[in-house]
XYZ file of N, CA and C in Angstrom:
531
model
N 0.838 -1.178 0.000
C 0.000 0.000 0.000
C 0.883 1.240 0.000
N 0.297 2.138 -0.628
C 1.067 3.337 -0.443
C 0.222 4.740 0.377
N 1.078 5.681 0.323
C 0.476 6.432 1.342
C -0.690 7.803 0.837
N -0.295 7.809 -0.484
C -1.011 8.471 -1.168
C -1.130 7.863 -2.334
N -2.095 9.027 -3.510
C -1.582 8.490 -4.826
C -0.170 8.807 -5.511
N 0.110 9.919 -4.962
C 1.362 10.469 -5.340
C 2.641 9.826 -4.668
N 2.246 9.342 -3.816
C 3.196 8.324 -3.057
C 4.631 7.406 -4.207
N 5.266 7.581 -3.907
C 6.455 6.746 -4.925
C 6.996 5.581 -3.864
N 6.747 5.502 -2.876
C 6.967 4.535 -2.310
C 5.984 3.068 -1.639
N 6.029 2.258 -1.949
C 4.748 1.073 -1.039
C 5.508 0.523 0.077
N 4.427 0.477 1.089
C 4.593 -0.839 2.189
C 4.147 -2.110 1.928
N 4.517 -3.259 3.186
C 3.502 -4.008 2.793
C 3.825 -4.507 4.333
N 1.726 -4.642 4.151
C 1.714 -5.058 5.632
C 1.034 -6.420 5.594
N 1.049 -7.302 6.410
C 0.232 -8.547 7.619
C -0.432 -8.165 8.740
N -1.855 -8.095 8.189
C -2.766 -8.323 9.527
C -2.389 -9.749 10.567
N -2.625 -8.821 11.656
C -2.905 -10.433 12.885
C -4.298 -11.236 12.130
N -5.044 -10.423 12.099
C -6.218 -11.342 11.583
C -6.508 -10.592 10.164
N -6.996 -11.723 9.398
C -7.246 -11.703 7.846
C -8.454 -11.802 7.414
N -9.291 -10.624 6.498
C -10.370 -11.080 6.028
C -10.688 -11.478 5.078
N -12.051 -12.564 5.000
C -11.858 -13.655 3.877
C -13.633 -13.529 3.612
N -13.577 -13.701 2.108
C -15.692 -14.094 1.743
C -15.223 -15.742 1.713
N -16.053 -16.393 3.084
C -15.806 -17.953 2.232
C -17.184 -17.803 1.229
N -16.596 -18.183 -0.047
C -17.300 -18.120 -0.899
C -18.304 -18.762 -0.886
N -18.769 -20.071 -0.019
C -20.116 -20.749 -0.123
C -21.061 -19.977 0.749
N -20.351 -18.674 1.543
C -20.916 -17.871 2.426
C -21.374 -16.362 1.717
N -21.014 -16.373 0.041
C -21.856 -14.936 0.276
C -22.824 -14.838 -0.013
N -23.147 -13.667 -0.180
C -24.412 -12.848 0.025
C -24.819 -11.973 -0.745
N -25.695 -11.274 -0.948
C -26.116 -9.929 -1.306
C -27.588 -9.620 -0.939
N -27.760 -8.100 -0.510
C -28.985 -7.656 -0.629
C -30.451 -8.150 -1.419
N -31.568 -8.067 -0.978
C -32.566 -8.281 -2.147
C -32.641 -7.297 -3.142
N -32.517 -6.091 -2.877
C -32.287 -4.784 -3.621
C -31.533 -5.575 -4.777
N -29.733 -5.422 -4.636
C -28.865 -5.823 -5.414
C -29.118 -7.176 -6.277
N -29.773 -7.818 -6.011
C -30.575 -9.173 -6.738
C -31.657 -8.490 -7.156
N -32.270 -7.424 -7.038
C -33.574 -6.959 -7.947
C -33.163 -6.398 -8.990
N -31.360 -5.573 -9.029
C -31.132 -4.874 -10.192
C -30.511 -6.214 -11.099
N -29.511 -6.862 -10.334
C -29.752 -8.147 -11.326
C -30.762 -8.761 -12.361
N -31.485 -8.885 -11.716
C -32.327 -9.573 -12.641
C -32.723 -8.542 -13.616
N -32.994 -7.345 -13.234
C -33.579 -6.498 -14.541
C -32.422 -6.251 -15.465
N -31.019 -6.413 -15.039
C -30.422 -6.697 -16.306
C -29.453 -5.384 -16.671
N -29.927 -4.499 -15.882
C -29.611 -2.566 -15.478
C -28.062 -2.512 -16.201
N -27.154 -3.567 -15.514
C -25.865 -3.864 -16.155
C -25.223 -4.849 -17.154
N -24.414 -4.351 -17.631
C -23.655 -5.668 -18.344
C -22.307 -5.614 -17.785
N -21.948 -7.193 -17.304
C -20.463 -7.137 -17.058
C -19.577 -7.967 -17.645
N -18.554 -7.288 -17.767
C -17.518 -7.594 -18.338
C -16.177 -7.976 -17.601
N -15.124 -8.571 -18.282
C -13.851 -9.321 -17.452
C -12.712 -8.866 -18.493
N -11.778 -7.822 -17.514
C -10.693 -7.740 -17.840
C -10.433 -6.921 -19.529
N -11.432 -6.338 -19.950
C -11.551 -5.103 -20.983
C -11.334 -3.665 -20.389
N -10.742 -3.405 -19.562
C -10.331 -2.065 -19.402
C -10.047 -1.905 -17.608
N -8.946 -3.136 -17.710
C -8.291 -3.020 -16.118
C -7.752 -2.124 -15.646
N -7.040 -1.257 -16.143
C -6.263 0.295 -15.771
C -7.232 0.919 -15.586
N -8.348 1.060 -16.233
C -9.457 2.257 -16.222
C -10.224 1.976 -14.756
N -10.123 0.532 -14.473
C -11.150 0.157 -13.077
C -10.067 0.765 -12.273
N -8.635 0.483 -11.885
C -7.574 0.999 -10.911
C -7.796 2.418 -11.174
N -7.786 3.098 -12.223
C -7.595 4.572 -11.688
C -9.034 5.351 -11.214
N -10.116 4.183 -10.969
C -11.490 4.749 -11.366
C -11.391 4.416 -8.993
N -10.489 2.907 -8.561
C -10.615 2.609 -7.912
C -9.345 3.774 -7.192
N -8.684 4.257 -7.454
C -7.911 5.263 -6.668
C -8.376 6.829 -7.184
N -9.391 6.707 -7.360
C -10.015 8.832 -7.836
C -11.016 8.587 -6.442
N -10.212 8.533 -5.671
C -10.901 8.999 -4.055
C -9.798 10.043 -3.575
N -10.399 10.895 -2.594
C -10.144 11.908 -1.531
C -9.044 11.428 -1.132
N -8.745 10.402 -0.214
C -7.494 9.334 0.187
C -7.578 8.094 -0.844
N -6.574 7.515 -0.680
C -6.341 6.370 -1.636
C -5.256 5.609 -1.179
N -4.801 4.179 -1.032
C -3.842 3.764 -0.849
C -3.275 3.113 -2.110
N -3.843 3.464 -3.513
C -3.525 3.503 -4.653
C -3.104 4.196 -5.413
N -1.632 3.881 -5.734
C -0.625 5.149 -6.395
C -0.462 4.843 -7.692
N 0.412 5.381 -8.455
C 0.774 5.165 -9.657
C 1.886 4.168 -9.677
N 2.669 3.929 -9.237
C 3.860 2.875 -8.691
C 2.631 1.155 -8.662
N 1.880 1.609 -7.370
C 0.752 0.299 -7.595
C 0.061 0.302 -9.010
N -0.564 0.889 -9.330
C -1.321 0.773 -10.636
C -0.245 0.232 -12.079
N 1.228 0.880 -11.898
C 1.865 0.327 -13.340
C 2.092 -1.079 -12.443
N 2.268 -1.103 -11.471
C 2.292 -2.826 -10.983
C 1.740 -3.859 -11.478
N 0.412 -3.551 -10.892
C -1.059 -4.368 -10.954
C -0.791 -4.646 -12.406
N -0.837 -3.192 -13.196
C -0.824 -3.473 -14.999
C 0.034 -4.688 -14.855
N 1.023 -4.824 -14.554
C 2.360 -5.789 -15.438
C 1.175 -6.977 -14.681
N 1.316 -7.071 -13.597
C 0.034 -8.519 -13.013
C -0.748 -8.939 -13.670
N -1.637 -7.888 -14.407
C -2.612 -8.494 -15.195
C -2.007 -8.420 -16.408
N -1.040 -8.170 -17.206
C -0.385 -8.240 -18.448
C 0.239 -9.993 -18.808
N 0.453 -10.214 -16.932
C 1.130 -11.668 -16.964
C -0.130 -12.677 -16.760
N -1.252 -11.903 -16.657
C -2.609 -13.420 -16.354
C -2.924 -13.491 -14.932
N -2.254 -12.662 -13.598
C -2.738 -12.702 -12.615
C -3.646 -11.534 -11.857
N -3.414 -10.215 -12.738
C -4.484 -9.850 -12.144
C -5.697 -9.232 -13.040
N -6.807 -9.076 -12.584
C -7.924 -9.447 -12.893
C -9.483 -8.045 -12.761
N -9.793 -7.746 -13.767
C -10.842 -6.715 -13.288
C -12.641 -7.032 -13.608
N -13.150 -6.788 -12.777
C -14.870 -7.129 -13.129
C -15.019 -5.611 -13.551
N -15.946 -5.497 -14.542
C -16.049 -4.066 -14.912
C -17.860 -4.226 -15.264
N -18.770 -3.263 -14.871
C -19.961 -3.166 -15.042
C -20.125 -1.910 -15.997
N -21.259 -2.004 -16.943
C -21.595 -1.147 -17.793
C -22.658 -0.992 -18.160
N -23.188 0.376 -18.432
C -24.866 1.311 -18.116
C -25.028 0.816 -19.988
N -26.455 1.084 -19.845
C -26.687 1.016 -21.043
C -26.072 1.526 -22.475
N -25.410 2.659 -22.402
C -25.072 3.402 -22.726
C -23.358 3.262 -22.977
N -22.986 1.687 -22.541
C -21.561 1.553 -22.579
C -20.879 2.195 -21.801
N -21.250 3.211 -21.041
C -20.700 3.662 -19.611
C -19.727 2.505 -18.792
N -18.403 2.984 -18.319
C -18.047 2.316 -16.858
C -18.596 2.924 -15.805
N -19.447 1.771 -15.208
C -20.073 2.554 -13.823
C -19.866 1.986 -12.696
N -18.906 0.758 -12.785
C -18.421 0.066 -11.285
C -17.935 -1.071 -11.784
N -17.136 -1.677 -10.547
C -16.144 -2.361 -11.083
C -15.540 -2.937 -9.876
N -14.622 -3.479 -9.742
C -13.587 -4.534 -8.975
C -12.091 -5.256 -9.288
N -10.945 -4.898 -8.724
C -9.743 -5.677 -9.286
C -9.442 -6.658 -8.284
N -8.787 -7.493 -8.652
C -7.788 -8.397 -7.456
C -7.154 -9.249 -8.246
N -6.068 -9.616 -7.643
C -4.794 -10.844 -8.004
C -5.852 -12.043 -7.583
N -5.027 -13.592 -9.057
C -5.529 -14.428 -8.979
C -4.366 -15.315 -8.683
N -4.051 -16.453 -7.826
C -2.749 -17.201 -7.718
C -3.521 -18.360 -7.560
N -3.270 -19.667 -8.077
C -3.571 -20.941 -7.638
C -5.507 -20.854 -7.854
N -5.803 -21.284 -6.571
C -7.170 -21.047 -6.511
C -7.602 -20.387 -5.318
N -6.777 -18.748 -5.023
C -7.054 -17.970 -4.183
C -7.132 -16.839 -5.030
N -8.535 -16.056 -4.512
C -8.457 -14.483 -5.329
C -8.276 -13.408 -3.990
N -7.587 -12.298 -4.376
C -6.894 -11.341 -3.507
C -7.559 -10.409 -3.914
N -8.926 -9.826 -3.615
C -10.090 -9.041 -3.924
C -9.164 -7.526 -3.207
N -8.918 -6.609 -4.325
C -8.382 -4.932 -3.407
C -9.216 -3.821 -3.708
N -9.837 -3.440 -4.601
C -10.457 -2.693 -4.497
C -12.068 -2.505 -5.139
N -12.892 -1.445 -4.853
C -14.352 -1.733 -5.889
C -14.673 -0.248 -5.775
N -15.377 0.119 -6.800
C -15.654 1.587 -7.326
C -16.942 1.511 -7.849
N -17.779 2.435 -7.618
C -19.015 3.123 -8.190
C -19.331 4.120 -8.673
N -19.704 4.424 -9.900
C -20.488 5.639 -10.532
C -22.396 5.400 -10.168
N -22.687 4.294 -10.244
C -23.961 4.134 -10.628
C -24.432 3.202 -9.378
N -25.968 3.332 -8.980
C -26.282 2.912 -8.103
C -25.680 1.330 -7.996
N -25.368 0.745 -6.786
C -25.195 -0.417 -6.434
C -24.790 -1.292 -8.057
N -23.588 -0.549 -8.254
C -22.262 -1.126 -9.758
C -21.265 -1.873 -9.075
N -20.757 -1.106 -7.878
C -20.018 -2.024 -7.262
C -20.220 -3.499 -6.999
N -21.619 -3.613 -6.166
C -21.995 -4.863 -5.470
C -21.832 -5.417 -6.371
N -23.041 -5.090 -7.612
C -23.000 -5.785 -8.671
C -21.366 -6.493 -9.156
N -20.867 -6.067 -9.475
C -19.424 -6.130 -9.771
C -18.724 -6.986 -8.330
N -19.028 -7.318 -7.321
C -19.068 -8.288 -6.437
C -19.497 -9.754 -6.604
N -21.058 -9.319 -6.930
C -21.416 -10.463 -7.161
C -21.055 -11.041 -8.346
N -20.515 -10.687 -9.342
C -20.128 -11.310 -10.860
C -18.801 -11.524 -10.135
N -18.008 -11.333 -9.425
C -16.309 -11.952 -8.922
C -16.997 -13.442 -7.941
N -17.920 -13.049 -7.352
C -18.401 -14.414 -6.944
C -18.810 -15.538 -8.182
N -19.728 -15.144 -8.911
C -20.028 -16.113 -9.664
C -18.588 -16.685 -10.462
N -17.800 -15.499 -10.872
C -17.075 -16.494 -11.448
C -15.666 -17.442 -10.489
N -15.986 -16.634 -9.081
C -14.816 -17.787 -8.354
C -15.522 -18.978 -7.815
N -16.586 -18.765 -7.825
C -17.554 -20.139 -7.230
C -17.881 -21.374 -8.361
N -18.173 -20.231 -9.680
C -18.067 -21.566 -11.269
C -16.629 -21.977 -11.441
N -15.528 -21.575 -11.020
C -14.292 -21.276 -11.635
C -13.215 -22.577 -10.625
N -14.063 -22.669 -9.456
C -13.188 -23.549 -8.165
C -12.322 -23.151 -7.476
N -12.657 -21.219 -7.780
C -11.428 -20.958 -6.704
C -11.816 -21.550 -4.790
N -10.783 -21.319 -4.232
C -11.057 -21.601 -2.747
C -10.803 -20.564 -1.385
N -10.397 -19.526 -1.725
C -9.829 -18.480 -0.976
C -10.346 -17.127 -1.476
N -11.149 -16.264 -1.053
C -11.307 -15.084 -1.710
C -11.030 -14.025 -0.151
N -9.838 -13.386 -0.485
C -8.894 -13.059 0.650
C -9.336 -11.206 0.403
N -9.808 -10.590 1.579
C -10.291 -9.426 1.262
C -9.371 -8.184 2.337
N -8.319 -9.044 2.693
C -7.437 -8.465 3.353
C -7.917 -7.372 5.050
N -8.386 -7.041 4.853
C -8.940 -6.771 6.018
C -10.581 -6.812 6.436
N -11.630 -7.153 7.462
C -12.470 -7.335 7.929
C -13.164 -6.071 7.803
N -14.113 -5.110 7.087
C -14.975 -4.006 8.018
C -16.483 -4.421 7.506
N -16.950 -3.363 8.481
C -18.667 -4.115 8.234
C -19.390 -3.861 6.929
N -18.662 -2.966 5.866
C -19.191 -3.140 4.580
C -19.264 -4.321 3.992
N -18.175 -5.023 4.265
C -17.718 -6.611 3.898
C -18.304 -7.359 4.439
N -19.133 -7.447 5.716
C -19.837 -7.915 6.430
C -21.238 -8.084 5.578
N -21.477 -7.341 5.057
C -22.979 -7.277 4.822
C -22.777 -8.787 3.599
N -21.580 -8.723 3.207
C -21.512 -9.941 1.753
C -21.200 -11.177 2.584
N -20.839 -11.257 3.862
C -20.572 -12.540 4.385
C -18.730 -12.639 4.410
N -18.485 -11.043 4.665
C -16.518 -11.508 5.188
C -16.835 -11.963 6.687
N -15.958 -12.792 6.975
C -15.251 -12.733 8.209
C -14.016 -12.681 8.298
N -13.393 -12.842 9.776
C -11.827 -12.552 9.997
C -11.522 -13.887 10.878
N -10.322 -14.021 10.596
C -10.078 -15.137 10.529
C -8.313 -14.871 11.424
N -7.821 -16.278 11.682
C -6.644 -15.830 12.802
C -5.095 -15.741 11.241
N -4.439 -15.575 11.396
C -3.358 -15.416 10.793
C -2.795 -16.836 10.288
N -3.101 -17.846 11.104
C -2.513 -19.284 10.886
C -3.361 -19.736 10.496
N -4.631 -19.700 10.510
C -5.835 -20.771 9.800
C -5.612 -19.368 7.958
N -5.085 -18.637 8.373
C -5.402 -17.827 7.065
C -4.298 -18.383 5.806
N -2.755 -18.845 6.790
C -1.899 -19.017 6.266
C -2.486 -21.094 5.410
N -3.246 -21.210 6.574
C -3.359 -22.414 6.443
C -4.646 -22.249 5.212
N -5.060 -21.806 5.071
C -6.258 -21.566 3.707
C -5.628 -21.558 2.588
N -4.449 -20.491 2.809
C -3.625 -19.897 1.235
C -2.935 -21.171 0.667
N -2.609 -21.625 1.906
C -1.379 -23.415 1.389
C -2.288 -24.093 0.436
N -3.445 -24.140 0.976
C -4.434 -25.202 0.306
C -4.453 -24.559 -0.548
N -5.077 -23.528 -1.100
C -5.726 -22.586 -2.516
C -4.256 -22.865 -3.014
N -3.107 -22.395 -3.099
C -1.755 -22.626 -3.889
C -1.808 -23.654 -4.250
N -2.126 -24.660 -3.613
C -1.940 -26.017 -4.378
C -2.891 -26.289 -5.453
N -3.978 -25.794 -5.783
C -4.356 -25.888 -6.650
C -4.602 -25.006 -7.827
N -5.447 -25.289 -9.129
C -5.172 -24.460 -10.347
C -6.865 -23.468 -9.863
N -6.695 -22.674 -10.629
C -8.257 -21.785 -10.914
C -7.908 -20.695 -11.964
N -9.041 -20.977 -12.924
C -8.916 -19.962 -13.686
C -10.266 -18.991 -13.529
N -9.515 -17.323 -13.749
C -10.349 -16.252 -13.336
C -11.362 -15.731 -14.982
N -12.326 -16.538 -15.158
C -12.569 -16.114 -16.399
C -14.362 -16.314 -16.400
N -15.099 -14.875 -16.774
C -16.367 -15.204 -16.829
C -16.761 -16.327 -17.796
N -17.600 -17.326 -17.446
C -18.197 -18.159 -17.963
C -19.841 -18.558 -18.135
């Protein structure tokens, strides 16, 4: 993480405790399942991943810099990292989601909205495709009660380490289907 966007330098930290969606555990609103079904969005995978990062660091604070963002690029240039992107009728980007894919763990970092409940949406399409896909780990790095409402919990550092072993050992591919 870095400290700004302008930041030229990153940290990197380890929580004591780690937050995780077990994926047979999420969730969403009835609301967010009502715009589903009407169809409000179309989403898409990995057609305009830079545009979701700089859409996901055009906040007030940000722990997303330009140093992270040409990163992430080379990540997803190599096949590991990954963007859900939602779109208004109108071909609009109106929300969205990135995260790293390794083995069969996804490393969910950020989600952005223009348009009512684009984000969630853009949640729930990273679920569908890690739940069709066999990932086993969807690692959300820290616990708060926004994440709560989808079914994160937190988890101890060693059962977390002990999750990632398992997900590494196996394959998953991040691809809508």
């Amino acid at each position: 993480m870095s400290e700004s966007r302008e930041d030229e330098s990153v940290g990197w930290y380890s929580a004591r405790r780690r937050g995780i969606i077990p994926i047979e555990n999420f969730r969403v609103s009835s609301n967010v399942q009502r715009i589903i079904r009407q169809g409000r969005y179309t989403c898409r995978v990995d057609t305009c991943f830079r545009e979701v990062m700089e859409e996901c660091a055009n906040r007030e604070t940000t722990w997303i810099s330009e140093v992270i963002i040409n990163s992430f690029e080379m990540l997803h240039l190599a096949g590991h990292a990954h963007s859900v992107e939602m779109f208004d009728k109108d071909e609009n980007l109106v929300g969205g989601s990135y995260g790293v894919s390794l083995g069969a763990a996804f490393f969910g970092e950020s989600m952005f909205k223009k348009a009512r409940e684009a984000d969630k949406i853009a949640l729930w399409n990273t679920h569908q495709i890690l739940n069709n896909n066999g990932f086993e780990l969807w690692d959300t790095q820290f616990y708060t009660n926004h994440l709560a409402q989808f079914g994160c919990i937190e988890i101890s550092a060693e059962e977390y380490k002990r999750r990632l072993n398992q997900a590494l050992q196996k394959e998953a591919v991040f691809e809508k289907t």
